[in-house]
Structure formats: structure tokens, C-alpha cells
PDB file of C-alpha atoms in Angstrom:
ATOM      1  CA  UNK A   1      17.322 -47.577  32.971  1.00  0.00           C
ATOM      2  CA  UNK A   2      13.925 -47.187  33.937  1.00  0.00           C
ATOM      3  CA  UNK A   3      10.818 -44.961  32.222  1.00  0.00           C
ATOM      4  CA  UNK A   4      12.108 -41.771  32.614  1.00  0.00           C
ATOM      5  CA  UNK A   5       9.892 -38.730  32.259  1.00  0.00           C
ATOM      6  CA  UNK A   6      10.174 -35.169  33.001  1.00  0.00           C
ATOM      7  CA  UNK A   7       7.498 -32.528  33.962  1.00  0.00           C
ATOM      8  CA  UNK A   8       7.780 -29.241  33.752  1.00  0.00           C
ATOM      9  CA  UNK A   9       5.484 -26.514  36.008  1.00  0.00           C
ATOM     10  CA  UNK A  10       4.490 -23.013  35.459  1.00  0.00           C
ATOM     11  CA  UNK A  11       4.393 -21.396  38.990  1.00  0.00           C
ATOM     12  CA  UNK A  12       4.492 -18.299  40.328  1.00  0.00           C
ATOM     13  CA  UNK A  13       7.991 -16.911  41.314  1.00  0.00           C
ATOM     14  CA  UNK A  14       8.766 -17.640  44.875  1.00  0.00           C
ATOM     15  CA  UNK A  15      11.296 -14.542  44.275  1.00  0.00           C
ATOM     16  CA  UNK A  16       7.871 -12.400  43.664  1.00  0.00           C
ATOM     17  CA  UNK A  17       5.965 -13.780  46.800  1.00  0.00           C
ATOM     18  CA  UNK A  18       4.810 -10.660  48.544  1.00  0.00           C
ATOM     19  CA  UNK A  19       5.481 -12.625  52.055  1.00  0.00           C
ATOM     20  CA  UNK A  20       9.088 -13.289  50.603  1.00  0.00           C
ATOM     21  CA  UNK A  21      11.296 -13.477  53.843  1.00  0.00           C
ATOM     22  CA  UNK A  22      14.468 -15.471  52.910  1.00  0.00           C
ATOM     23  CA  UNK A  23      18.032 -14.015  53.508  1.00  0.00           C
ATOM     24  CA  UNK A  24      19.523 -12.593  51.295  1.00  0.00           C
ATOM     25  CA  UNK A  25      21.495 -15.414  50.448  1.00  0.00           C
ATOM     26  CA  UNK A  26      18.403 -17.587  49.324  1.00  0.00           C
ATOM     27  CA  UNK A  27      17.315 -14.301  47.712  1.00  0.00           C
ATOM     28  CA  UNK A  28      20.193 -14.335  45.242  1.00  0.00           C
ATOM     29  CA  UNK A  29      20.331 -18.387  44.909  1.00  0.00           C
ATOM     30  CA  UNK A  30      16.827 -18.400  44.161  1.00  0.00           C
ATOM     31  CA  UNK A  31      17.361 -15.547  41.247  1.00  0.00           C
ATOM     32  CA  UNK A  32      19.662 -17.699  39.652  1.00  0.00           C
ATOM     33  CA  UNK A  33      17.520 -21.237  39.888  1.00  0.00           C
ATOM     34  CA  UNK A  34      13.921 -19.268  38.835  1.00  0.00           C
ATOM     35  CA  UNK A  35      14.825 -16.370  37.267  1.00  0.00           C
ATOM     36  CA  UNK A  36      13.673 -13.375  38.084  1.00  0.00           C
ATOM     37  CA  UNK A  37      10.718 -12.851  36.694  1.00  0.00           C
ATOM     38  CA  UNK A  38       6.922 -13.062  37.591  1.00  0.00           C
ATOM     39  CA  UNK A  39       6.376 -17.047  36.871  1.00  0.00           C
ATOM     40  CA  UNK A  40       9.261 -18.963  36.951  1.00  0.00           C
ATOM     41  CA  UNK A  41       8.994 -23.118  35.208  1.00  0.00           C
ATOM     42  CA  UNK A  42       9.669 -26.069  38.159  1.00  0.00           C
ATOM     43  CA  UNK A  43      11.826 -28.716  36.542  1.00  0.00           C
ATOM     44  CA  UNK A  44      10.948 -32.198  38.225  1.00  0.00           C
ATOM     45  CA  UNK A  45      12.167 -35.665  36.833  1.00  0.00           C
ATOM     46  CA  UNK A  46      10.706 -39.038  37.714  1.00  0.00           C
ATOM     47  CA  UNK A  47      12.379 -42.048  37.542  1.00  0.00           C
ATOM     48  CA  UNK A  48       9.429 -44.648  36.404  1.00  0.00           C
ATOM     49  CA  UNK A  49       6.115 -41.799  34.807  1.00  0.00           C
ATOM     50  CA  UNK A  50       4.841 -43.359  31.569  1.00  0.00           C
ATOM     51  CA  UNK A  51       1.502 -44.014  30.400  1.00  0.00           C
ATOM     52  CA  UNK A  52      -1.534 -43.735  32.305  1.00  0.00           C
ATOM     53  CA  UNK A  53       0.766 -42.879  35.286  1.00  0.00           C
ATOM     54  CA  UNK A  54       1.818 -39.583  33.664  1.00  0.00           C
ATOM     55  CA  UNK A  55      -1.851 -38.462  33.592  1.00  0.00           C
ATOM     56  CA  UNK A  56      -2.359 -39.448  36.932  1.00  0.00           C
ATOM     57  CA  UNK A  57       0.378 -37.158  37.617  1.00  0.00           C
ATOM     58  CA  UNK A  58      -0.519 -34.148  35.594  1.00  0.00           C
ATOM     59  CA  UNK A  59      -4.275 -34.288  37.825  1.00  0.00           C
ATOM     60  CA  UNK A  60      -2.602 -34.282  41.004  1.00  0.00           C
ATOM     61  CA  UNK A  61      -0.572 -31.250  40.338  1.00  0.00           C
ATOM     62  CA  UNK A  62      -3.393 -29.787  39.201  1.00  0.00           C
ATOM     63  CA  UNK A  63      -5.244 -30.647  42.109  1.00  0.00           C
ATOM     64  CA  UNK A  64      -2.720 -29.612  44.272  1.00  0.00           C
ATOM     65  CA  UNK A  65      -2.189 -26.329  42.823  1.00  0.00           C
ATOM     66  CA  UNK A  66      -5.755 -25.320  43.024  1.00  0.00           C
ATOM     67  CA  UNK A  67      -6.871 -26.749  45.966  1.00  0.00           C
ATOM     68  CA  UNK A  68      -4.325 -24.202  48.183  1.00  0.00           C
ATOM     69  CA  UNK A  69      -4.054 -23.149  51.807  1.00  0.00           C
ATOM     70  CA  UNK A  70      -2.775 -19.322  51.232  1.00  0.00           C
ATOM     71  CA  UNK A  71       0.296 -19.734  53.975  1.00  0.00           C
ATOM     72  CA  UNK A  72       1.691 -23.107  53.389  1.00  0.00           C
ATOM     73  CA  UNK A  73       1.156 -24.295  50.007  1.00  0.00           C
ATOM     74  CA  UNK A  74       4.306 -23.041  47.875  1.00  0.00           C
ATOM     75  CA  UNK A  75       1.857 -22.832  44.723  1.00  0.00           C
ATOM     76  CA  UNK A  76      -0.176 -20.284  46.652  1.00  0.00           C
ATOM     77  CA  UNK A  77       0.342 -16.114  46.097  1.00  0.00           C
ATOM     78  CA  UNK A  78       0.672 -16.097  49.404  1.00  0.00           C
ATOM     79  CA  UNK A  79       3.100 -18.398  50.685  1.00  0.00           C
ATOM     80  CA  UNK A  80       5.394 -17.404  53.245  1.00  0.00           C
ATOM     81  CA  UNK A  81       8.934 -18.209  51.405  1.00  0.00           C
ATOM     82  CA  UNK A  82      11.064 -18.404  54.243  1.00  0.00           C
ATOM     83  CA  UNK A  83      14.012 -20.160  52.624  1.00  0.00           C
ATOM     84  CA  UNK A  84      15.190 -21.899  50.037  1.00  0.00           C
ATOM     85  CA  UNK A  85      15.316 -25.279  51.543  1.00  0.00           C
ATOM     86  CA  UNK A  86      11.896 -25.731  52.984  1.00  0.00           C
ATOM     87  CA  UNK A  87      10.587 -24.042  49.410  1.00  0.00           C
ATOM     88  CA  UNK A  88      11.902 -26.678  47.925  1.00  0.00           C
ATOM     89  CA  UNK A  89      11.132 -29.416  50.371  1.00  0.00           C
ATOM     90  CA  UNK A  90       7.572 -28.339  50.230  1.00  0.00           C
ATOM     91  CA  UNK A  91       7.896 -28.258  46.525  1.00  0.00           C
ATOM     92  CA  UNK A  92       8.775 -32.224  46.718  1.00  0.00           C
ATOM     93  CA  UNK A  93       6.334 -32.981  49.559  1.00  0.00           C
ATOM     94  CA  UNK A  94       2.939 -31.913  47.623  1.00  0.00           C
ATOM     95  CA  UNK A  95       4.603 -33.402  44.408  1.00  0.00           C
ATOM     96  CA  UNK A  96       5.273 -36.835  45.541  1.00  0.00           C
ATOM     97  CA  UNK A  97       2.491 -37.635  47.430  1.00  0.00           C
ATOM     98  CA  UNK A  98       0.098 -39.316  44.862  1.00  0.00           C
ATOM     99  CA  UNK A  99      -3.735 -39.672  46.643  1.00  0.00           C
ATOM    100  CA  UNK A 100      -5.804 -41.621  44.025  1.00  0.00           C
ATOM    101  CA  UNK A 101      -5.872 -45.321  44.950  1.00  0.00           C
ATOM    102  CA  UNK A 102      -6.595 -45.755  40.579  1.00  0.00           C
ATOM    103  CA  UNK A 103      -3.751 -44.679  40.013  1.00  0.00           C
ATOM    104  CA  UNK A 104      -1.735 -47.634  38.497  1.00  0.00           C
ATOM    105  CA  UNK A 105       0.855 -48.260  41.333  1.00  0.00           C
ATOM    106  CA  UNK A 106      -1.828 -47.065  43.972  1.00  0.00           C
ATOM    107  CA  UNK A 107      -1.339 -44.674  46.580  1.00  0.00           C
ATOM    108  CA  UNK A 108       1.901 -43.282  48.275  1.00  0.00           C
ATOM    109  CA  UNK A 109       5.078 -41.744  47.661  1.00  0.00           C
ATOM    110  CA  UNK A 110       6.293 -41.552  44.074  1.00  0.00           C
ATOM    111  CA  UNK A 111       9.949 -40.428  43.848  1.00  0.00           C
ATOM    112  CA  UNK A 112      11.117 -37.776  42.436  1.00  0.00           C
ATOM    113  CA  UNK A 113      14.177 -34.750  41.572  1.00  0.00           C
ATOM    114  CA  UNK A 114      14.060 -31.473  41.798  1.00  0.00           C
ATOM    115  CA  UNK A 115      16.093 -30.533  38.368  1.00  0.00           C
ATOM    116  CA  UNK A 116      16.188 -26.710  38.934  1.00  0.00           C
ATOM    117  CA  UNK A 117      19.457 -26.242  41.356  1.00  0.00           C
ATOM    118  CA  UNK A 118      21.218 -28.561  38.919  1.00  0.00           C
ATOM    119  CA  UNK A 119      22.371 -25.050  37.295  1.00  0.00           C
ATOM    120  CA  UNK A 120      24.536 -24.098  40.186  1.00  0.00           C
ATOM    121  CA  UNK A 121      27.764 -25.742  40.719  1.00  0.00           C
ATOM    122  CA  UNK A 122      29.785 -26.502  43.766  1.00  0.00           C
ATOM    123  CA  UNK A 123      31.197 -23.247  43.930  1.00  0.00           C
ATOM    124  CA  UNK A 124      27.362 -21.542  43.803  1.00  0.00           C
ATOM    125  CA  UNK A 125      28.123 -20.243  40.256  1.00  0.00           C
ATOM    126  CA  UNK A 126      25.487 -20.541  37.885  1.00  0.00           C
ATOM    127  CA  UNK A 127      25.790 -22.805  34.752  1.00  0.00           C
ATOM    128  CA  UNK A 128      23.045 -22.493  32.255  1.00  0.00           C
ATOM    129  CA  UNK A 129      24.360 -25.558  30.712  1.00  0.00           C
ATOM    130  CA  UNK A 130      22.205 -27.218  33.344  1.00  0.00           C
ATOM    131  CA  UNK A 131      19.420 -24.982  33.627  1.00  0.00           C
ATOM    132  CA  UNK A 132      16.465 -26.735  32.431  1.00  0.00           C
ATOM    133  CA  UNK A 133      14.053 -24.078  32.507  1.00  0.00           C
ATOM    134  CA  UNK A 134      15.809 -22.789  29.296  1.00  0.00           C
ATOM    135  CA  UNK A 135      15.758 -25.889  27.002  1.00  0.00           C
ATOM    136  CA  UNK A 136      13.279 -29.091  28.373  1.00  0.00           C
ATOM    137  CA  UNK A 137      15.070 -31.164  25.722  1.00  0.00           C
ATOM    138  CA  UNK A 138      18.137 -31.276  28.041  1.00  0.00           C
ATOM    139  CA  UNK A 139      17.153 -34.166  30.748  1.00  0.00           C
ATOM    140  CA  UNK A 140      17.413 -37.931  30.518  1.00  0.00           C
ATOM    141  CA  UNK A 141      14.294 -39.253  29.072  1.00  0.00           C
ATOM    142  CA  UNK A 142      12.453 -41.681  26.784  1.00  0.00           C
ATOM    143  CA  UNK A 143       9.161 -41.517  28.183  1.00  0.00           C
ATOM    144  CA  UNK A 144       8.456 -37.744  26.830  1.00  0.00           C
ATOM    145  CA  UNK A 145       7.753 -34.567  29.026  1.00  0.00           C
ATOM    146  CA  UNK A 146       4.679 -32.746  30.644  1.00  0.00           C
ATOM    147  CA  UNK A 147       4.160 -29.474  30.412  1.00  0.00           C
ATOM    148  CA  UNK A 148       1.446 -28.147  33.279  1.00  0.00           C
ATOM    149  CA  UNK A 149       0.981 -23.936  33.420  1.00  0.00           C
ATOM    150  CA  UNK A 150      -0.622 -24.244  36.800  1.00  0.00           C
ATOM    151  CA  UNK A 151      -1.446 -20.325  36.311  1.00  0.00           C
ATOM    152  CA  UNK A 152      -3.629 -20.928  33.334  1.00  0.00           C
ATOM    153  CA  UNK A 153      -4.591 -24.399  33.958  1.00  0.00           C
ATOM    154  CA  UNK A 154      -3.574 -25.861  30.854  1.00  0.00           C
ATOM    155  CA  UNK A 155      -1.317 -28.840  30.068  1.00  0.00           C
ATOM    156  CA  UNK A 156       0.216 -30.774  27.649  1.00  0.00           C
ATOM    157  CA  UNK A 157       2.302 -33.805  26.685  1.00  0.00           C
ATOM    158  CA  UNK A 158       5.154 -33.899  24.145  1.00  0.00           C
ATOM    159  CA  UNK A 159       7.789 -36.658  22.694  1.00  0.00           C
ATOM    160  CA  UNK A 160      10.741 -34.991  21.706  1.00  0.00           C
ATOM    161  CA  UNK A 161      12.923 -37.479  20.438  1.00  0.00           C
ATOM    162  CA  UNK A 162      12.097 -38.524  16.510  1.00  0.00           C
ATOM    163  CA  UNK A 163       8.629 -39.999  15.723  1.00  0.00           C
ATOM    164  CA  UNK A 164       8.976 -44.166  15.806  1.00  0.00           C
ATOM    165  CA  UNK A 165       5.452 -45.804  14.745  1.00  0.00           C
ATOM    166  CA  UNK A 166       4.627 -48.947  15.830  1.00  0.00           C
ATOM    167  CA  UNK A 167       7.078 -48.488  19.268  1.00  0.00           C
ATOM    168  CA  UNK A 168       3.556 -48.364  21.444  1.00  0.00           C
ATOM    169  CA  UNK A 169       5.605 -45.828  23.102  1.00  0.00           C
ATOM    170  CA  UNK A 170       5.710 -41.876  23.095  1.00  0.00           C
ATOM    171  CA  UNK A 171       7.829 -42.547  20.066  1.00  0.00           C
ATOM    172  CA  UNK A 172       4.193 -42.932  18.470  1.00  0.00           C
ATOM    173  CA  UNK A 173       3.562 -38.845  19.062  1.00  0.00           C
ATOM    174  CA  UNK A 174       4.739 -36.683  16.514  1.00  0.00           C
ATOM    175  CA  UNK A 175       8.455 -34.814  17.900  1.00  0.00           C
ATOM    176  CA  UNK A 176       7.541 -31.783  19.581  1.00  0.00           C
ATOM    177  CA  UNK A 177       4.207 -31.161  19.262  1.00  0.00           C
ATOM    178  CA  UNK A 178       2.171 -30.563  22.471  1.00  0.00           C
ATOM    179  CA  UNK A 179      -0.592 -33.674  22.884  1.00  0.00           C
ATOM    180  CA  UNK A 180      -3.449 -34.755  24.768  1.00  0.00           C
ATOM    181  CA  UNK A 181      -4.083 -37.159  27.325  1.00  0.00           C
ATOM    182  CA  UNK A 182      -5.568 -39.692  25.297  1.00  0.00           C
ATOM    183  CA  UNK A 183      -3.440 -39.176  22.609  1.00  0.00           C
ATOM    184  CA  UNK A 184      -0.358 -39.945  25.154  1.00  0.00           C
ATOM    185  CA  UNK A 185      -2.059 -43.272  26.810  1.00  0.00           C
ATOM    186  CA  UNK A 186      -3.614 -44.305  23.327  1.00  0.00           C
ATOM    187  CA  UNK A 187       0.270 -44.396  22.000  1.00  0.00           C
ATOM    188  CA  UNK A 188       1.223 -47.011  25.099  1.00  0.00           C
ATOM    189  CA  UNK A 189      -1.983 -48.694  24.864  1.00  0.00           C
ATOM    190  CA  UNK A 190      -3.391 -49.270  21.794  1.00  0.00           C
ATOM    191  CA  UNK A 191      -6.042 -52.374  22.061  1.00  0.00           C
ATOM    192  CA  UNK A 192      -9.766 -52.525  22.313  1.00  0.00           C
ATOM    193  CA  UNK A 193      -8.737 -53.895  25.947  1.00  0.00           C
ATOM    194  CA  UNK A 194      -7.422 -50.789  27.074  1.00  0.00           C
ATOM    195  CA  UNK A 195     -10.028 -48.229  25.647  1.00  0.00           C
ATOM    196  CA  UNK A 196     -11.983 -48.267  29.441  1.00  0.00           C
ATOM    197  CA  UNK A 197      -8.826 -47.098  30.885  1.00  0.00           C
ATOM    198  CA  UNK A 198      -7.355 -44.898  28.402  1.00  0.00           C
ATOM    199  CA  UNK A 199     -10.925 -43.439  28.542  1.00  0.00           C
ATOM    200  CA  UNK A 200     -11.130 -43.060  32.546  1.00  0.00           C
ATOM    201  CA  UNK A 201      -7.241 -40.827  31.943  1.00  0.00           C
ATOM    202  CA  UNK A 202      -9.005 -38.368  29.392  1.00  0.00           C
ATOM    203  CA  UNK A 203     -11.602 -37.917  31.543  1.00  0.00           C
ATOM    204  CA  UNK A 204      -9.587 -36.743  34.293  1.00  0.00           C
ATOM    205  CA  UNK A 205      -8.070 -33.873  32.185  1.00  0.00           C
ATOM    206  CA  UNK A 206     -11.051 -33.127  30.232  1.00  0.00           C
ATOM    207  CA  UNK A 207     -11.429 -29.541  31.271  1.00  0.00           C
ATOM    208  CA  UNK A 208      -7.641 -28.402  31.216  1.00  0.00           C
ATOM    209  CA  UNK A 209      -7.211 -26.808  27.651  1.00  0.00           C
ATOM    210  CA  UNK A 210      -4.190 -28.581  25.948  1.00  0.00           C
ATOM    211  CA  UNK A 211      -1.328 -26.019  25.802  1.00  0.00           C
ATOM    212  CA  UNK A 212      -0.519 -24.863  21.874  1.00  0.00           C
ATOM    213  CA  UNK A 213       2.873 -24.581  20.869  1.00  0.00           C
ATOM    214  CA  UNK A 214       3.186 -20.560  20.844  1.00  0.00           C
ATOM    215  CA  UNK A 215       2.435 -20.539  24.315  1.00  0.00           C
ATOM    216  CA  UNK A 216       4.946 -23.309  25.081  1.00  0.00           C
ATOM    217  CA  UNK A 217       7.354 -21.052  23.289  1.00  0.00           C
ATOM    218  CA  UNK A 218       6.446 -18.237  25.354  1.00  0.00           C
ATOM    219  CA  UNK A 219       7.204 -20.749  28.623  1.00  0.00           C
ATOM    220  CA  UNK A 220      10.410 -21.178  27.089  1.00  0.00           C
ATOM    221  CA  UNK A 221      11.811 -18.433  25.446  1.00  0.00           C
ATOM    222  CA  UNK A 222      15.067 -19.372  24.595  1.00  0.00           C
ATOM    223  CA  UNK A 223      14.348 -22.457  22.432  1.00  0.00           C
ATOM    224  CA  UNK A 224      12.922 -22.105  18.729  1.00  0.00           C
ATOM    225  CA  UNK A 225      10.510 -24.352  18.737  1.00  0.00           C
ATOM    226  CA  UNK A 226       8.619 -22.863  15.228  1.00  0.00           C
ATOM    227  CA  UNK A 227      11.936 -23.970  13.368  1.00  0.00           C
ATOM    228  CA  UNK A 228      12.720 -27.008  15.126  1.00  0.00           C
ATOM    229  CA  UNK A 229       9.393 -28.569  13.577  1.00  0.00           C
ATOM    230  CA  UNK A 230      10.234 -26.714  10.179  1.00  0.00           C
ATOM    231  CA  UNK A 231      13.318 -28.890  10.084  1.00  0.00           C
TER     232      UNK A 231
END
């Protein structure tokens, strides 16, 4: 139950952090949950993120990932990654904290999962079965996915189940193409009543470029997007 919605975050490799002072343990955990490359994708579900809540969202990560103190803001170049655990747990703290008293269940905590260790079992063996960062069709959801590349500042939404019109739901939004804020609010809330709001949510992401689908693919490299919408 419940409005389930995943977002997924460009970031830059907390393996790559120059100030990179975990054990080698966390080292080789963190290699398999981010990869080892230079930007790794943050896999974060939320429970109840639909609608105008979901743009709300999108601006505070993109507040938080620009508005950075160097040493302990885990979006920063220059975060000291220490461990695992509090990488994580700073992750979550910046994440869930939601500032803007418009937003539509106010201000405070807004709970949420950290997806990314779901690809190591009990054992610490790596499952890619689980790994989101490889396929973002993989998590429970039927309130579509965000897509923020906190690098580039650029965003996007997408439904990826099959198009329903007339649901006044993401179902409205073509299957897997990447969309804007207004497009996403204007599926939920259609009516002349809701035009103020819906208006007030594009204006918050009015200078974030909406992500095009080549660059998604590039975020995601092991999915085929291109023949997905062929199909």
C-alpha cells in the first residue's frame, strides 16, 4: 500500500572522495553498492511521494546538493568519508529533512530507504539482482520515479509502467519517457482549481534542464532504454 515512489541521484562516488578514509572493509563494501567509478546513482524509495510532493522533493535535493559545507555534506568533493555507516546516515539525514513549510504535508521528517545495500546479502556477497543502480524499473512503485543528476543539475520524472489515460495518476505520462514538473503534477491534478499550485511546483524547477533520455541511458548503462520505447 501506500504512494510509492522512487528517486534516483547522480552523486559523486564516495569511493573517489580524495579525503576517502574508510577501512578497507567499507572500501570494498562500498565498491560493490556504488560501483567504482567517478559518479555513482543513490537509490532512495519513499513510502507516500506523489504529486506536488515529488517536486517538493526533487528542490530540496537540489538545494541540498548545492548549498554544501565542503567537510560534512556527503554531496560535497570534499567530504571526509570516514565509513560506510555515517555515509549513509548522512545520506538519509539531508534527504529526509524537508524545510519548506508549502510543501503539502509541511515541514519535518519524511521517511525514507536507502535501496543501494539491498545488493548485498547476508553473507556480504553481492547480488545484482537487487542492485538498483543497474535497472530503476526494479523497485515497488506506482507513483513513477525521479531522476536528479545533482552533478549537472538536471532532473526528470518518468512513469514506467504502461500509459493509462484518464487514471489522474502518473499512468497519464507516456512509459518511459523523462517529464517535467508540470507535466508530472498536471497528470494528478488536472482542474482549473489546481492550476495556482501546479504552477507554484514548475516554478520551483524552472531552471533545472529536464534530463533527455540519452543521458538517462548514459546514467544507466545497462538498460536499453532506445528499444524499450521502440517496443
Amino acid at each position: 500500500m501506500g504512494q510509492r515512489h522512487q528517486a534516483f541521484i547522480k552523486v559523486v562516488n564516495p569511493v573517489k572522495l580524495k579525503r576517502n578514509y574508510a577501512s578497507k572493509e567499507d572500501k570494498a563494501k562500498a565498491r560493490k553498492i556504488f560501483g567504482s567509478g567517478k559518479y555513482t546513482m543513490l537509490a532512495i524509495h519513499h513510502q507516500w511521494l506523489y504529486g506536488r510532493s515529488a517536486i517538493y522533493n526533487i528542490n530540496h535535493i537540489f538545494n541540498i546538493t548545492e548549498n554544501m559545507n565542503e567537510y560534512t555534506n556527503p554531496f560535497s568533493d570534499g567530504y571526509a568519508f570516514e565509513s560506510l555507516e555515517n555515509y549513509i546516515r548522512d545520506i538519509m539525514m539531508l534527504l529526509q529533512v524537508q524545510t519548506n513549510p508549502k510543501h503539502p504535508r509541511g515541514t519535518g521528517i519524511e521517511r525514507m530507504v536507502f535501496l543501494n545495500s539491498d545488493c548485498i546479502d547476508e553473507k556480504g556477497k553481492y547480488d545484482n539482482r537487487w542492485d538498483m543502480r543497474l535497472d530503476f524499473t526494479m523497485g515497488d512503485n506506482n507513483d513513477g520515479i525521479s531522476i536528479i543528476d545533482s552533478v549537472e543539475r538536471k532532473y526528470c520524472l518518468m512513469n514506467i509502467c504502461e500509459q493509462e489515460v484518464g487514471s489522474n495518476n502518473v499512468y497519464e505520462l507516456s512509459k518511459l519517457e523523462p517529464s517535467s514538473a508540470i507535466q508530472y503534477v498536471n497528470a494528478y491534478y488536472p482542474n482549473i482549481d489546481d492550476i495556482e499550485n501546479n504552477s507554484y511546483c514548475n516554478e520551483l524547477l524552472k531552471n533545472y534542464p529536464i534530463l533527455k533520455l540519452k543521458e538517462i541511458q548514459t546514467m544507466f548503462p545497462k538498460m536499453n532504454l532506445i528499444n524499450e520505447l521502440v517496443q
